[in-house]
Coordinates of C-alpha atoms in Angstrom, one line a residue:
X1 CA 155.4 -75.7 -38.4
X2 CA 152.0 -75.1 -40.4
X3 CA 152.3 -71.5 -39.5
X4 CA 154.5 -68.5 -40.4
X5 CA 156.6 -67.1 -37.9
X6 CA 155.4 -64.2 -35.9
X7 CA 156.5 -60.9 -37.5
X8 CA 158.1 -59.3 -34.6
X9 CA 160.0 -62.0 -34.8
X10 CA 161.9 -61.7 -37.7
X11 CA 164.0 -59.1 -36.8
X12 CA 165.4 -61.6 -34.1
X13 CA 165.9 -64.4 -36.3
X14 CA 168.8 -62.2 -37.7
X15 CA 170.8 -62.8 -34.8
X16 CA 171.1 -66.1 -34.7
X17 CA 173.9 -69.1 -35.6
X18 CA 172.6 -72.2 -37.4
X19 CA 175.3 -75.1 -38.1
X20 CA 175.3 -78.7 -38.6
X21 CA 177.6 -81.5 -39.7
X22 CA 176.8 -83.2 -43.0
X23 CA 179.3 -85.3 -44.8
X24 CA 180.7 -85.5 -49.0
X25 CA 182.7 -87.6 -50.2
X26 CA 185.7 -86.9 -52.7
X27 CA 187.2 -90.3 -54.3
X28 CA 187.4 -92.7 -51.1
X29 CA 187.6 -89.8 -48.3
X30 CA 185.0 -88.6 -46.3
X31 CA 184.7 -84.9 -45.2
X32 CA 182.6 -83.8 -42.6
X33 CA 181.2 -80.6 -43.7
X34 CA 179.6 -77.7 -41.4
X35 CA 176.6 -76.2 -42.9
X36 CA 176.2 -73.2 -41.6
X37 CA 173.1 -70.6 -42.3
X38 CA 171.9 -67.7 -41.2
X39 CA 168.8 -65.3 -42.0
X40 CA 170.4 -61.8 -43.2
X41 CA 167.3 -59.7 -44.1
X42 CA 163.5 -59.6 -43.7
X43 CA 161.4 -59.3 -46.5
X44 CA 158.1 -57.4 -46.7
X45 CA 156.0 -60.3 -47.6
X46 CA 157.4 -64.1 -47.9
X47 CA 159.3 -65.4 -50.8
X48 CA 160.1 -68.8 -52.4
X49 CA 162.8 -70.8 -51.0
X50 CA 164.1 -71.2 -54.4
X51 CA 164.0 -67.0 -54.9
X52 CA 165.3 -66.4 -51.0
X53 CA 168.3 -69.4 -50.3
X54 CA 171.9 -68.9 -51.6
X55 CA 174.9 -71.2 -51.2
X56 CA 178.3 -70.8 -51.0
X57 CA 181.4 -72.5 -50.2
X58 CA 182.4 -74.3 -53.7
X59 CA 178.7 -76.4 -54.2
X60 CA 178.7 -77.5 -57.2
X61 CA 176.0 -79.3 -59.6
X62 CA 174.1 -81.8 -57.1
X63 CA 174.4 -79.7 -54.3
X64 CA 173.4 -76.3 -56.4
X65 CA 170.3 -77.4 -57.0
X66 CA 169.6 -78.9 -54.0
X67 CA 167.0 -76.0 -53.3
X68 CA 164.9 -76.9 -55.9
X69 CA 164.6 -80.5 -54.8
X70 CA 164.1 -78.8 -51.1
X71 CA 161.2 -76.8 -51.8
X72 CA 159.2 -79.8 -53.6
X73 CA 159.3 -81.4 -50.4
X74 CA 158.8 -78.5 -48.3
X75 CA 155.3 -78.1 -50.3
X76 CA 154.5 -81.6 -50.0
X77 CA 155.2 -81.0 -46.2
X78 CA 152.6 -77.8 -46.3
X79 CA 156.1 -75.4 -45.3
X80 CA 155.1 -72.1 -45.9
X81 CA 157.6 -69.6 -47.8
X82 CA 160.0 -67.5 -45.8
X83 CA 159.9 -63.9 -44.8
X84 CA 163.7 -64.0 -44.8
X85 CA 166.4 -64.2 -47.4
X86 CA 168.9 -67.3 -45.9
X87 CA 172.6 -67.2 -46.8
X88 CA 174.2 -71.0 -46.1
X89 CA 177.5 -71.8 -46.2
X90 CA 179.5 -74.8 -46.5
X91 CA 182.7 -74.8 -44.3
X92 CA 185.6 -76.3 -45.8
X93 CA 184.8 -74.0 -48.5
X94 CA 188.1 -75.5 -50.7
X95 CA 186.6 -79.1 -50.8
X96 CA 184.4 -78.9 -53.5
X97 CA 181.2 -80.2 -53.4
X98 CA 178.9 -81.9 -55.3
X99 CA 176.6 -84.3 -53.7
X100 CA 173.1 -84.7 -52.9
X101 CA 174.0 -86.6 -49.9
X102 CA 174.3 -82.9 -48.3
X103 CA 170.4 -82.2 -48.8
X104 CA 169.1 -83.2 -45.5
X105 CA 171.0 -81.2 -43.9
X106 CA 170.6 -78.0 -45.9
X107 CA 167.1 -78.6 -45.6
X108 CA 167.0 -78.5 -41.5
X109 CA 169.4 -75.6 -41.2
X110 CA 167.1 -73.5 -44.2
X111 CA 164.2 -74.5 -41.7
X112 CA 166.2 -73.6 -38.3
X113 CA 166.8 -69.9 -39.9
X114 CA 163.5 -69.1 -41.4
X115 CA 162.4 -69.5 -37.7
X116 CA 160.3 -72.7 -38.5
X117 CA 162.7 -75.3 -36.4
X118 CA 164.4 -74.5 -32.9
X119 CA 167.7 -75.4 -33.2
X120 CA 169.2 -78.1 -31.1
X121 CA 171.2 -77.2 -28.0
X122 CA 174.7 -75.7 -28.3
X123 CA 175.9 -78.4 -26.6
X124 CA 175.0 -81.4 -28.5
X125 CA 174.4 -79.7 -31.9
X126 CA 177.8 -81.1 -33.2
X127 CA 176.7 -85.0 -32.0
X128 CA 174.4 -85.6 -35.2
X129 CA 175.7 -85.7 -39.0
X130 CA 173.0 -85.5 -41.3
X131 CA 173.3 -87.3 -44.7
X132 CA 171.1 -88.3 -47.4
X133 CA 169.5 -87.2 -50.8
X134 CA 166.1 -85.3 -50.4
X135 CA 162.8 -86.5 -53.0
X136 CA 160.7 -84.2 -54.1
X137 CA 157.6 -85.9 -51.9
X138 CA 159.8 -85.7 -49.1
X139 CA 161.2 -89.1 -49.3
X140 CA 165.0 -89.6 -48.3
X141 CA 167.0 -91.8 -50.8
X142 CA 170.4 -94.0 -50.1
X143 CA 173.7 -92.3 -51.5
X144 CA 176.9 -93.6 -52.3
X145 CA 179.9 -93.5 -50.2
X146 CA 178.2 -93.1 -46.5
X147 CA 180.9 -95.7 -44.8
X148 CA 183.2 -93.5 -45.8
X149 CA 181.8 -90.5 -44.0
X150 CA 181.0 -92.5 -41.2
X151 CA 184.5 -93.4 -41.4
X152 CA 186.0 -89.7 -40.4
X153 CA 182.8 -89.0 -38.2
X154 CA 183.6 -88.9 -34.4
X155 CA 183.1 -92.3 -32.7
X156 CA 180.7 -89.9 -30.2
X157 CA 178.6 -88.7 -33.0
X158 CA 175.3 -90.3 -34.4
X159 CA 175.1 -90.5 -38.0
X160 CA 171.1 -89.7 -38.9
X161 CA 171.1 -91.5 -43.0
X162 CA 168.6 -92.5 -45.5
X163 CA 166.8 -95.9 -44.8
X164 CA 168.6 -98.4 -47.4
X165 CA 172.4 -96.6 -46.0
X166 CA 172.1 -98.0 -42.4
X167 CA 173.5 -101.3 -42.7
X168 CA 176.5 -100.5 -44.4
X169 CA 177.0 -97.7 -42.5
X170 CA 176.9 -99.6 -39.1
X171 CA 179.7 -101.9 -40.5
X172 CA 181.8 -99.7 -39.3
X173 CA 181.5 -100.5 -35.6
X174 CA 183.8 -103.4 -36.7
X175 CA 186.9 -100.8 -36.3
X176 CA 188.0 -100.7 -33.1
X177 CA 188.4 -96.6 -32.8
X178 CA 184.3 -96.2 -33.7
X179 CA 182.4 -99.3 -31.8
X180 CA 179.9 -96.7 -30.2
X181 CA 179.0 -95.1 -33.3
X182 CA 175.2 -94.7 -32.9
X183 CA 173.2 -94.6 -36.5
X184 CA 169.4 -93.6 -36.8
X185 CA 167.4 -94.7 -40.1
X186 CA 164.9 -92.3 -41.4
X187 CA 162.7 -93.0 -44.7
X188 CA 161.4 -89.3 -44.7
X189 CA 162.2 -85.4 -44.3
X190 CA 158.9 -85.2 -41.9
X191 CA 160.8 -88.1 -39.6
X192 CA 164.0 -85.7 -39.0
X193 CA 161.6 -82.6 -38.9
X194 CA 159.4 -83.8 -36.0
X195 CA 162.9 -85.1 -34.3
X196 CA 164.5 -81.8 -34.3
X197 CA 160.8 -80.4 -33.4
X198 CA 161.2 -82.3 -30.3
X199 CA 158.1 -84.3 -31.1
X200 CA 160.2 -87.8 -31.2
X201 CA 163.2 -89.5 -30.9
X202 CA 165.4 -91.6 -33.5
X203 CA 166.2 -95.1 -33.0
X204 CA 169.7 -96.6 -32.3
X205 CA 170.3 -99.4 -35.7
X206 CA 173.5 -100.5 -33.9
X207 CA 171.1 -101.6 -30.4
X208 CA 170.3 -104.7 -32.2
X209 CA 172.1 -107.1 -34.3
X210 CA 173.0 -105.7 -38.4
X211 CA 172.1 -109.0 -40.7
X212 CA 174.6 -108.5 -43.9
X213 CA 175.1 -110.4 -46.4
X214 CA 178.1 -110.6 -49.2
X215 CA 178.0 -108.2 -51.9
X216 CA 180.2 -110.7 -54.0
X217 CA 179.9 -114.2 -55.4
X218 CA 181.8 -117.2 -53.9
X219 CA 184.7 -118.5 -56.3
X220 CA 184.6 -121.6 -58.1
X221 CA 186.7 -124.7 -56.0
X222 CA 190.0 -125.2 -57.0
X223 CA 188.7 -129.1 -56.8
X224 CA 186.2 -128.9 -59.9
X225 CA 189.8 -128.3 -62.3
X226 CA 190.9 -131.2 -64.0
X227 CA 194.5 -131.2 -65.2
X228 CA 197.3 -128.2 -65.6
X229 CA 199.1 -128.9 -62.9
X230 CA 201.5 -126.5 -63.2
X231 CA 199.5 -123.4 -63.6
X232 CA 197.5 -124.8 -60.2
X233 CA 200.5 -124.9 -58.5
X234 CA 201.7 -121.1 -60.0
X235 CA 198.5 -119.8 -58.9
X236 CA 198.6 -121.0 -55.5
X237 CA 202.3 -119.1 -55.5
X238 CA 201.0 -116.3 -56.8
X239 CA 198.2 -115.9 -54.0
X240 CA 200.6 -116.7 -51.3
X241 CA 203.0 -113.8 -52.5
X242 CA 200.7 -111.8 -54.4
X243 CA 203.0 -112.6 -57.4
X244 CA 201.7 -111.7 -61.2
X245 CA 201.0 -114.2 -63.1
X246 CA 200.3 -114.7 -66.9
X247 CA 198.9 -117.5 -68.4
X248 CA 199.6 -118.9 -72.2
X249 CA 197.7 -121.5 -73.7
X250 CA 194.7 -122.3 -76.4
X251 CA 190.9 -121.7 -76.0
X252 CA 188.5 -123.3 -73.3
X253 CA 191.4 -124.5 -71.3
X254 CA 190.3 -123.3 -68.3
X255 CA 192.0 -120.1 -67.7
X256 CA 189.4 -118.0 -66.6
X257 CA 188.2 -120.9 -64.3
X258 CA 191.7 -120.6 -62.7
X259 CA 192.2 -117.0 -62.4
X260 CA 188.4 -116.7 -60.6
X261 CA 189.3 -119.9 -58.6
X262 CA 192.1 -118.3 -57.1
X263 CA 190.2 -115.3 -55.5
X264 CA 188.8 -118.0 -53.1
X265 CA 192.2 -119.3 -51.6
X266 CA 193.4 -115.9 -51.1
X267 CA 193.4 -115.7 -47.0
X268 CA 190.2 -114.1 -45.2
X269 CA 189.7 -110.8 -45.1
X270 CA 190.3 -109.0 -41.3
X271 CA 187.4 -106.4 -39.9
X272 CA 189.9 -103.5 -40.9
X273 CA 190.0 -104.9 -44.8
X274 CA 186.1 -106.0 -44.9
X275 CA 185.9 -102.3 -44.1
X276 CA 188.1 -100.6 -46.8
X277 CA 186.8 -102.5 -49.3
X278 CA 182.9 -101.9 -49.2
X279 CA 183.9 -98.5 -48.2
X280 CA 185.7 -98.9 -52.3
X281 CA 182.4 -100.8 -53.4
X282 CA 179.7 -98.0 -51.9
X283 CA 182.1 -95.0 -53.2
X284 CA 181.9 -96.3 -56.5
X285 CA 178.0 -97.1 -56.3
X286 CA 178.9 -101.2 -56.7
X287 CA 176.3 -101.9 -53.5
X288 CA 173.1 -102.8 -54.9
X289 CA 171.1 -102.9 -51.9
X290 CA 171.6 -102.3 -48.0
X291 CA 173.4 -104.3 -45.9
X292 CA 175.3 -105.6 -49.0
X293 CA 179.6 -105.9 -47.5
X294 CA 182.7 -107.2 -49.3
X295 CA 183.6 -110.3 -47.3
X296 CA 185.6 -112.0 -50.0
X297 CA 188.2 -111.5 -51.9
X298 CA 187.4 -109.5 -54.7
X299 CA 187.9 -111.1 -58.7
X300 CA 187.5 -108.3 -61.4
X301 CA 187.5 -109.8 -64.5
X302 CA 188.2 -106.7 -67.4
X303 CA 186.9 -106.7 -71.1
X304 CA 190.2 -106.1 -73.8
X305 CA 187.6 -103.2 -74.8
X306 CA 188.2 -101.1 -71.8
X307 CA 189.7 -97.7 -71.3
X308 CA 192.4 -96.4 -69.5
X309 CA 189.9 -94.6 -67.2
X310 CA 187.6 -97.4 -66.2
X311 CA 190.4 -99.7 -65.7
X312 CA 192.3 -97.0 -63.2
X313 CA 189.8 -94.7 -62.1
X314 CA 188.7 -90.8 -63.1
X315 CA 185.8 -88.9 -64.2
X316 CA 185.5 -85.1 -64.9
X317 CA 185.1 -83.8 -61.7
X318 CA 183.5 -86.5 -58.9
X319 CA 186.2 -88.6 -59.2
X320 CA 185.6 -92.6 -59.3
X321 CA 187.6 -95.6 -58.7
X322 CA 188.4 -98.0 -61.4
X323 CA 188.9 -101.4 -61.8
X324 CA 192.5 -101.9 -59.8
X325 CA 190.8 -100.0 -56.8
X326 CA 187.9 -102.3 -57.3
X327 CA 190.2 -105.8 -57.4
X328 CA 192.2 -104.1 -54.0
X329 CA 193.3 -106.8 -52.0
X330 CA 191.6 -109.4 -54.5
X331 CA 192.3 -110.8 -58.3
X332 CA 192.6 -108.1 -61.7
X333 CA 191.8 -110.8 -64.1
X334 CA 192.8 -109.6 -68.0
X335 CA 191.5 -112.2 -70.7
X336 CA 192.6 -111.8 -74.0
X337 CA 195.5 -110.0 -72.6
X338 CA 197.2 -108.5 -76.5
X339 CA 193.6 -107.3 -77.3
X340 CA 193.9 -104.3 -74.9
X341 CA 195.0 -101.2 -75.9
X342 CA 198.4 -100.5 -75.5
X343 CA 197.7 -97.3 -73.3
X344 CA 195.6 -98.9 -70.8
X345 CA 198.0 -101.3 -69.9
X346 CA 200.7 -99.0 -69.7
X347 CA 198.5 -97.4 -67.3
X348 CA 198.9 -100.6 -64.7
X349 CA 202.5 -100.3 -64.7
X350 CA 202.9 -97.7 -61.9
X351 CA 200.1 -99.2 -60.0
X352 CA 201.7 -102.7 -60.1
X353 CA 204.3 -101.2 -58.4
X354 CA 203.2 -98.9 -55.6
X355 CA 200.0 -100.6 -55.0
X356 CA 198.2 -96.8 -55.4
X357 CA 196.9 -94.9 -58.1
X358 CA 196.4 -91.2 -58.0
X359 CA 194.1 -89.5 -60.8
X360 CA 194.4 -86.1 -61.2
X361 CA 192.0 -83.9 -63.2
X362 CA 191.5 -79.8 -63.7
X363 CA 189.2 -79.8 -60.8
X364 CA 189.8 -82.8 -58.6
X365 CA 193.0 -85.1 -57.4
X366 CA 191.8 -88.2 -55.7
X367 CA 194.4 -91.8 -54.5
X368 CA 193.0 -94.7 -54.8
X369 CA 194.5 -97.9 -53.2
X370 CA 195.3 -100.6 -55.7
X371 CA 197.2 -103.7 -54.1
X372 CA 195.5 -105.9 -56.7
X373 CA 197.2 -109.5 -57.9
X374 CA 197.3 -109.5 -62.1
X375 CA 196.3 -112.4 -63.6
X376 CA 196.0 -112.3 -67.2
X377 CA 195.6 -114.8 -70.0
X378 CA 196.4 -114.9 -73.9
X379 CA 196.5 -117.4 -76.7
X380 CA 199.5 -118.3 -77.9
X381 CA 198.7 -116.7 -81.4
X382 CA 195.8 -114.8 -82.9
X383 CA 194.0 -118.0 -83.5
X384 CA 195.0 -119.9 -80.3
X385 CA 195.9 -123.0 -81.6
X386 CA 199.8 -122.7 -81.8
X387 CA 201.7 -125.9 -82.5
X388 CA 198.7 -127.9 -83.9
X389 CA 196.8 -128.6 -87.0
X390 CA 194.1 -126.2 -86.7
X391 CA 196.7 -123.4 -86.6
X392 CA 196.8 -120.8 -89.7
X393 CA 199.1 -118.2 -87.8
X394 CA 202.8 -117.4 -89.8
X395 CA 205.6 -116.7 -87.6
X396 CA 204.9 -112.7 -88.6
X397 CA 201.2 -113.4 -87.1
X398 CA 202.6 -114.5 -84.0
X399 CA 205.5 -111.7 -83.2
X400 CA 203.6 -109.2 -84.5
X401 CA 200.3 -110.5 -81.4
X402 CA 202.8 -111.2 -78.8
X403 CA 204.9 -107.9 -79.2
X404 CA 201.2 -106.1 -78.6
X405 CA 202.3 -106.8 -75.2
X406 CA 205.3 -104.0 -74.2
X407 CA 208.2 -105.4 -72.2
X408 CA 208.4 -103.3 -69.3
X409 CA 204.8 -104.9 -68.7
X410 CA 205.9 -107.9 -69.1
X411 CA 209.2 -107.6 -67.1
X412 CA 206.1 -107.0 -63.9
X413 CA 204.6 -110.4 -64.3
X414 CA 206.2 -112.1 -62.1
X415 CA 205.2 -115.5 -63.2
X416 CA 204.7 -117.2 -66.9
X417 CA 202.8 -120.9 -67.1
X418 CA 202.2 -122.5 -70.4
X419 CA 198.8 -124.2 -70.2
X420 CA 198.0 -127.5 -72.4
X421 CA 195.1 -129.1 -73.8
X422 CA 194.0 -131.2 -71.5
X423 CA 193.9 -135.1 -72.4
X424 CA 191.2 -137.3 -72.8
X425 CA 191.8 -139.5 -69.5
X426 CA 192.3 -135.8 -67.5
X427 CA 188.7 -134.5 -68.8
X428 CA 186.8 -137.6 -67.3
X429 CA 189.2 -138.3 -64.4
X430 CA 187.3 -139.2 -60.7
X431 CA 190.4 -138.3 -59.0
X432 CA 189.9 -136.5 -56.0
X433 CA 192.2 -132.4 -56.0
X434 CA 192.8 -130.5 -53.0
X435 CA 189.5 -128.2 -52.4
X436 CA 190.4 -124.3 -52.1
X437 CA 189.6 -124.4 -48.3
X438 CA 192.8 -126.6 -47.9
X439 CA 194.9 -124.6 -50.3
X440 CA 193.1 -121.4 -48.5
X441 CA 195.1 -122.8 -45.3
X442 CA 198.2 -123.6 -46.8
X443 CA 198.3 -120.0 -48.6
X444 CA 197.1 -118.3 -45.2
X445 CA 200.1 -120.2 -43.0
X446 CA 202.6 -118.9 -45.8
X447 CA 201.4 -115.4 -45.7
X448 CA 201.4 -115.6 -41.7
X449 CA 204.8 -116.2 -42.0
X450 CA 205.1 -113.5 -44.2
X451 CA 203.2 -111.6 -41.7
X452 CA 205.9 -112.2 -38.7
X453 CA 209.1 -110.9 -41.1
X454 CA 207.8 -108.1 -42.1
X455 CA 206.3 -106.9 -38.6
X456 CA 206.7 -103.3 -38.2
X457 CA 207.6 -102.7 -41.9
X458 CA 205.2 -101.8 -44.4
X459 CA 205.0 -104.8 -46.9
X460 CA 201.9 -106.6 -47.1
X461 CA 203.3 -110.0 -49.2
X462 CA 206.7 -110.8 -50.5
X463 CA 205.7 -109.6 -54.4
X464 CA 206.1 -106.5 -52.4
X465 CA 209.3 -106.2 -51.2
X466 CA 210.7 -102.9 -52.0
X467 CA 214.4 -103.1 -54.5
X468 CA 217.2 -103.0 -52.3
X469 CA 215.8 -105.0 -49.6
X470 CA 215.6 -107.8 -51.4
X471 CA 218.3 -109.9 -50.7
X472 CA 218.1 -108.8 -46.9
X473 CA 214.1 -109.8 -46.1
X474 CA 213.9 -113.0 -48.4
X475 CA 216.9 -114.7 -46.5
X476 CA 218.8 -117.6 -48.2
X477 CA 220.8 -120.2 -46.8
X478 CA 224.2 -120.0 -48.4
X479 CA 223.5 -123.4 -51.0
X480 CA 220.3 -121.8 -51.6
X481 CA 221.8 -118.3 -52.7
X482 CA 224.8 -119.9 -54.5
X483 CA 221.9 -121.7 -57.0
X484 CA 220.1 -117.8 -57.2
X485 CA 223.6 -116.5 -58.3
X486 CA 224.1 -119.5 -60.6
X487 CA 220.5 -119.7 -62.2
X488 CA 221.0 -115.4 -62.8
X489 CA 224.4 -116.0 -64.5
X490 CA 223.2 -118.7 -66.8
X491 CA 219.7 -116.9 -67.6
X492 CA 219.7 -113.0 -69.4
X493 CA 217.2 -111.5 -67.2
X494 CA 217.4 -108.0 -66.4
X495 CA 217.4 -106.8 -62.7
X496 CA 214.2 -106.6 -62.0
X497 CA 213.3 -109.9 -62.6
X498 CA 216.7 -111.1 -60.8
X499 CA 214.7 -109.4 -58.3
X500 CA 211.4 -111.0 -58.9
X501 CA 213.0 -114.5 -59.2
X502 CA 214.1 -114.2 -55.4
X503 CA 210.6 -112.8 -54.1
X504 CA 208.9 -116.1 -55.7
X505 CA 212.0 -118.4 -54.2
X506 CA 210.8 -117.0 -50.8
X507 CA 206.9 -117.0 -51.5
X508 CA 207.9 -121.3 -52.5
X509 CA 210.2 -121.9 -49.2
X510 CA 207.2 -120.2 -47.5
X511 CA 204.8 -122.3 -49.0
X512 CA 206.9 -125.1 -47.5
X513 CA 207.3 -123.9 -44.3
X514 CA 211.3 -122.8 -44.6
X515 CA 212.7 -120.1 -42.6
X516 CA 215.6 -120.0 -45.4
X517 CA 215.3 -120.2 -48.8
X518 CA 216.9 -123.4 -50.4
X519 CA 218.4 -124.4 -53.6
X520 CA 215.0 -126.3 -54.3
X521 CA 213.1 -123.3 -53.8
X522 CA 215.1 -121.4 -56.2
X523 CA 214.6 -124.4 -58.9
X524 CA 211.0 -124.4 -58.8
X525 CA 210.7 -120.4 -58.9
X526 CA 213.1 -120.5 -61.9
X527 CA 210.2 -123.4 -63.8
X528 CA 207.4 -120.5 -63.4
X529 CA 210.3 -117.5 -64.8
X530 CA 212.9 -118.2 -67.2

């Protein structure tokens, strides 16, 4: 490739079709993208990439200046300037894009049409996808979101990415539709030039065993809290339902211990769900390294100082997720819960609810999944230490905090637990609590069960039982829904939370291994509600 292309022929190159498969992604999705190029003229002398390439089909930003980048490694490679002016195009041209993960493979096709790479036979020119950011020395770099385009690539095809991308990309041979996805690892531009050259071949990653290892921390034991009793047992119902819950109570309580301890009795994560999720955490650029996966449960714990976009996702035009994509499947923890601004949590409500989030701005529209379980946590008054000595609040102090918080919010939280101060015998008790691998069984048999009803329906948990199924899916016995319409009548609850009242009875009776829901299901729901 030292040399220039003979001149006679130049006028050939103009008849030939250059096109290969890269990948961009927008939000979550992947798009496979065909670059196509093509030489349309011949110059009387040669030219500089940067004065001879164009692109078209809606590149944007990263992916407009990829040239640049292109011919800084092309000199470092001793590429000599083309005789022909290339025209590449980027097919979907309504996806926009604006990625450097699409160098590599604007760089072989610019090669293929100034005459300096054969192209690969028709036949298996569509079995590679091409993805990674070019250096200007020629080195490739890791991008974000590669599971994802692996994700929508064709079980057949072999994905050719950055070295530091490999690993995380071959997780997705844990879905059952894409086991023989091949992936080759290259660290340089001269590694994918000599391939297509015909001068060597790329390794198979997936041939031998991927080591991973978990992108997230492990969650505190349910066993190191001492005392509140109560909110233990509301948290374990609200990760066998995936019920909201709030907790009230003064400073250095433990809340926040709770809330992260209840991430690790959440049930294990299946293949399919290991795969979403780091497919969330490399989209949003949360992997620091390769071979980096989300095997746990995710716990996002938010500062009161953040915006409505970080907590449910934007950006101008490469659209990000926020934190309720990032806490899918896992714990959104809110401390300090009347500190946030009033618009961000108005933001949540809609999510709560559908378990998605779509952000829409002027030039992109992205969904993001957001089945998170809220857990948030508040003093009791601006100072925290309601009811005792120490407390300086007036009764206007205390409305005026607590009505920070707006009731259609608070009509979503499921779940309500008043939290004490621990006594002095509770702080230095011995006494041996339940670990959270024994409450992460109990939790997992409940949501098996909840598993079984809702077979062939689309409810994950029973917080998510849609309104007018309600009294169908959570099944009472006749005593136990005689005490639901007696503790409704006596209590002034509006009808979502006569709704929400039943989803936690069931979440209980499941807890305890009922197939109906009985009166003392319905008491202890009603402790946690009213």
């Amino acid at each position: 490739m030292g040399g220039r292309a003979p001149t006679s022929h130049l006028a050939d190159l103009l008849t030939r079709d250059h096109t290969l498969n890269a990948g961009v992604v927008q939000g979550l999705v992947g798009t496979i993208i065909q670059v196509q190029a093509r030489a349309i003229s011949v110059l009387k002398k040669p030219k500089s990439w940067v004065d001879v390439t164009r692109i078209s089909g809606l590149a944007r930003n990263a992916t407009a200046e990829a040239v640049p980048r292109i011919q800084g490694a092309f000199a470092k490679l001793r590429v000599p300037h083309p005789q022909v002016e290339i025209l590449i195009n980027l097919v979907p041209a309504d996806v926009p894009k604006d990625s450097p993960s699409l160098d590599l493979a604007i760089a072989i096709v610019m090669l293929q049409a100034a005459g300096y790479l054969p192209d690969l036979p028709e036949a298996i020119e569509g079995d590679y996808v091409l993805t990674g950011e070019i250096g200007l020395h020629g080195d490739l770099h890791r991008v974000r979101g590669v599971l994802s385009i692996a994700e929508v690539a064709s079980p057949h095809q072999t994905l050719i990415v950055p070295v530091g991308n490999e690993k995380e990309c071959a997780l997705i041979s844990l879905k059952e539709d894409h086991k023989r996805c091949q992936i080759a690892a290259v660290a340089t531009l001269q590694e994918v030039v000599d391939f297509f050259a015909g001068k060597t071949r790329l390794a198979n990653v997936t041939s031998q065993r991927v080591k991973v290892n978990s992108a997230l921390p492990r969650a505190p034991d349910f066993a190191i809290i001492k005392g509140q009793e109560k909110a233990k047992e509301a948290a374990i119902i609200a990760a066998a339902g995936g019920h909201n819950l709030l907790l009230i109570g003064p400073p250095g309580e433990g809340k926040s211990l709770l809330a992260h301890a209840t991430a690790g009795i959440l049930p294990p994560l299946t293949r399919d769900e290991i795969v979403e999720l780091t497919r969330i955490y490399s989209a949003s650029g949360a992997l620091q390294h390769d071979g980096a996966i989300v095997n746990r449960r995710p716990f996002r714990a938010v500062h009161h100082t953040a915006s409505k976009q970080s907590l449910v996702g934007g950006g101008s035009s490469a659209l990000e997720p926020g934190e309720i994509t990032l806490a899918h499947l896992g714990i959104l923890f809110l401390d300090e819960l009347p500190e946030f601004r009033r618009d961000s949590l108005e933001a949540l409500r809609q999510p709560m609810e559908d378990g998605v989030v779509t952000v829409t701005r002027v030039k992109a529209r992205a969904t993001f999944p957001a089945r998170f379980t809220l857990i948030a946590a508040m003093n009791p008054c601006p100072c925290g230490y309601y009811g005792t000595p120490k407390c300086d609040c007036t009764p206007r102090d205390v409305g005026t905090y607590q009505a920070r918080i707006s009731g259609p919010l608070l009509d979503r939280i499921d779940m309500k637990v008043q939290m004490e101060r621990l006594t002095v015998d509770e702080r230095f008790s011995k006494e041996v609590r339940p670990s959270s691998k024994e409450l992460r069984e109990l939790v997992t048999q409940a949501r098996n069960r909840q598993t079984e009803r809702f077979a062939d329906l689309d409810i994950p948990f029973n917080a998510a039982i849609p309104a007018g199924r309600v009294l169908e899916l959570c099944r009472f016995s006749p005593q136990g829904f005689e005490a639901y319409k007696r503790t409704v009548a006596e209590s002034s609850i509006s009808s979502r939370t006569t709704d929400r009242l039943a989803k936690v009875a069931r979440t209980v009776a499941d807890l305890a291994g009922s197939d109906y829901v009985e009166p003392e299901h319905v008491d202890k729901a009603a402790q946690f509600m009213l």
